[in-house]
XYZ file of C-alpha atoms in Angstrom:
183
model
C -43.941 27.759 0.528
C -44.413 24.921 -1.852
C -47.510 24.114 -3.785
C -47.535 20.796 -1.953
C -48.377 22.520 1.334
C -51.203 24.462 -0.280
C -52.602 21.259 -1.783
C -52.363 19.495 1.583
C -54.138 22.441 3.210
C -57.038 22.310 0.785
C -57.383 18.525 0.897
C -57.236 18.666 4.712
C -60.418 20.759 4.707
C -62.318 18.084 2.768
C -61.635 15.346 0.217
C -61.461 16.805 -3.289
C -60.997 15.798 -6.875
C -58.276 17.509 -8.884
C -60.958 19.548 -10.614
C -62.474 20.637 -7.288
C -59.007 21.529 -6.032
C -58.450 23.754 -9.065
C -61.802 25.428 -8.499
C -60.993 25.963 -4.809
C -57.658 27.547 -5.730
C -59.111 29.826 -8.369
C -61.899 31.091 -6.121
C -59.912 31.584 -2.921
C -56.126 31.645 -3.094
C -55.235 32.535 -6.682
C -54.645 36.201 -5.850
C -51.695 35.287 -3.624
C -50.686 31.797 -4.754
C -51.620 30.976 -8.349
C -51.459 27.424 -9.665
C -52.648 25.949 -12.912
C -54.551 22.689 -13.177
C -51.587 20.678 -14.469
C -49.428 21.798 -11.519
C -52.159 20.723 -9.127
C -52.495 17.274 -10.688
C -48.713 16.752 -10.650
C -48.606 17.786 -7.004
C -51.509 15.485 -6.101
C -49.794 12.554 -7.821
C -46.507 13.292 -6.044
C -48.289 13.626 -2.686
C -49.993 10.296 -3.280
C -46.706 8.627 -4.237
C -45.154 10.052 -1.048
C -47.993 8.651 1.088
C -49.365 12.063 2.088
C -52.758 11.665 0.398
C -54.711 8.774 -1.015
C -57.179 8.634 -3.835
C -60.288 6.596 -4.296
C -62.186 6.110 -7.519
C -65.750 7.347 -7.478
C -67.781 5.743 -10.237
C -70.278 7.898 -12.080
C -73.016 6.620 -14.326
C -73.037 9.258 -17.059
C -69.552 10.729 -16.688
C -65.992 9.489 -16.386
C -64.986 8.185 -12.967
C -63.547 10.725 -10.524
C -60.486 10.402 -8.311
C -61.212 11.768 -4.862
C -58.140 12.719 -2.823
C -58.090 12.578 0.974
C -55.286 13.572 3.303
C -53.522 10.840 5.280
C -51.964 11.187 8.728
C -48.428 11.763 7.308
C -49.922 14.535 5.154
C -51.548 16.141 8.194
C -48.235 15.909 10.044
C -46.343 17.468 7.104
C -48.900 20.288 6.913
C -48.765 20.899 10.660
C -44.938 20.911 10.638
C -44.906 23.428 7.806
C -47.525 25.645 9.500
C -45.514 25.682 12.750
C -42.138 26.257 11.078
C -40.468 29.697 10.959
C -41.618 31.917 8.118
C -39.453 31.836 5.033
C -38.085 35.178 3.805
C -40.381 36.664 1.209
C -38.415 36.692 -2.025
C -41.206 37.550 -4.409
C -40.368 38.835 -7.837
C -42.197 41.812 -9.255
C -41.813 41.840 -13.057
C -43.776 45.080 -13.339
C -41.484 46.896 -10.902
C -38.408 45.650 -12.737
C -39.854 46.922 -16.002
C -40.766 50.248 -14.387
C -37.261 50.553 -12.907
C -35.794 50.589 -16.445
C -38.668 52.335 -18.258
C -37.141 55.818 -18.489
C -36.139 55.129 -22.098
C -39.844 55.009 -22.980
C -40.246 58.666 -22.035
C -43.017 60.006 -19.835
C -45.770 59.079 -22.310
C -44.534 55.495 -22.582
C -44.240 55.160 -18.815
C -47.755 56.540 -18.378
C -49.011 53.929 -20.833
C -47.222 51.238 -18.812
C -48.801 52.574 -15.605
C -52.238 52.615 -17.236
C -51.854 48.983 -18.292
C -50.876 47.998 -14.767
C -53.741 50.022 -13.297
C -56.189 48.255 -15.579
C -54.885 44.902 -14.313
C -55.120 46.047 -10.691
C -58.703 47.264 -11.183
C -59.599 43.934 -12.794
C -58.086 42.062 -9.839
C -59.908 44.271 -7.347
C -63.193 43.714 -9.199
C -62.644 39.949 -9.018
C -61.770 40.078 -5.321
C -64.743 42.337 -4.593
C -67.008 39.785 -6.294
C -65.487 37.019 -4.176
C -66.039 39.106 -1.053
C -69.648 39.736 -2.029
C -70.246 35.997 -2.367
C -68.406 35.186 0.875
C -70.359 34.397 4.001
C -71.655 37.542 5.706
C -69.489 39.177 8.341
C -69.653 36.661 11.089
C -70.432 37.146 14.736
C -68.646 33.961 15.838
C -67.052 32.512 12.707
C -64.978 29.413 12.558
C -61.306 30.313 12.686
C -60.678 28.823 9.236
C -63.380 30.968 7.632
C -62.115 34.090 9.393
C -58.545 33.477 8.178
C -59.663 32.748 4.619
C -61.636 35.988 4.609
C -58.597 37.824 6.019
C -56.481 36.708 3.048
C -59.179 38.002 0.715
C -59.202 41.336 2.541
C -55.403 41.484 2.275
C -55.644 41.049 -1.487
C -58.260 43.769 -1.742
C -56.179 46.155 0.381
C -53.077 45.511 -1.739
C -55.002 46.088 -4.973
C -56.489 49.348 -3.671
C -53.070 50.512 -2.449
C -51.491 49.727 -5.816
C -54.198 51.650 -7.667
C -53.624 54.651 -5.393
C -49.840 54.441 -5.873
C -50.207 54.130 -9.664
C -52.569 57.127 -9.782
C -50.139 59.233 -7.744
C -47.153 58.269 -9.912
C -49.126 58.862 -13.095
C -50.158 62.295 -11.834
C -46.527 63.174 -11.086
C -45.388 62.080 -14.530
C -48.214 63.914 -16.264
C -47.236 67.134 -14.474
C -44.317 68.634 -16.463
C -42.907 70.289 -13.314
C -42.833 66.950 -11.465
C -41.314 64.899 -14.294
C -38.216 67.109 -14.517
C -37.238 66.567 -10.886
């Protein structure tokens, strides 16, 4: 997936400024597709140059003018084509797992420290996602499909974080047990 498709997806929901787009990313999709503000602005500019979105200037009395981006029909078509296309193979990279793969030279204590650092990060992520879930609309009786799917991605992130914490705890326990670490 390219960042362009994510940007088109957000702008398709409602016109947004680059700042609003960054806020939308950080509060909804950052746990599975991070993007920094400069990447978002570059992507918006490229999408505008390609005729996928357009921007209008919104004048403000006491602040600098804002550029509001709206999706155009070619952008909707590009988004729809991407959504309907076959899934790409998931080729994610996991720097932590690569480090763990080679961490034997650190000894059990060093590996446990590495696991504890990762666990701390996973707990922090879970705390953030739990806060997002708490501020999400209540469990819906007949929610709009878009809201249901957005909530599902949040639940996926929470499930992955909980699973990683469990896995890290189990591995740490094995390494802390002298009988287990010699196997």
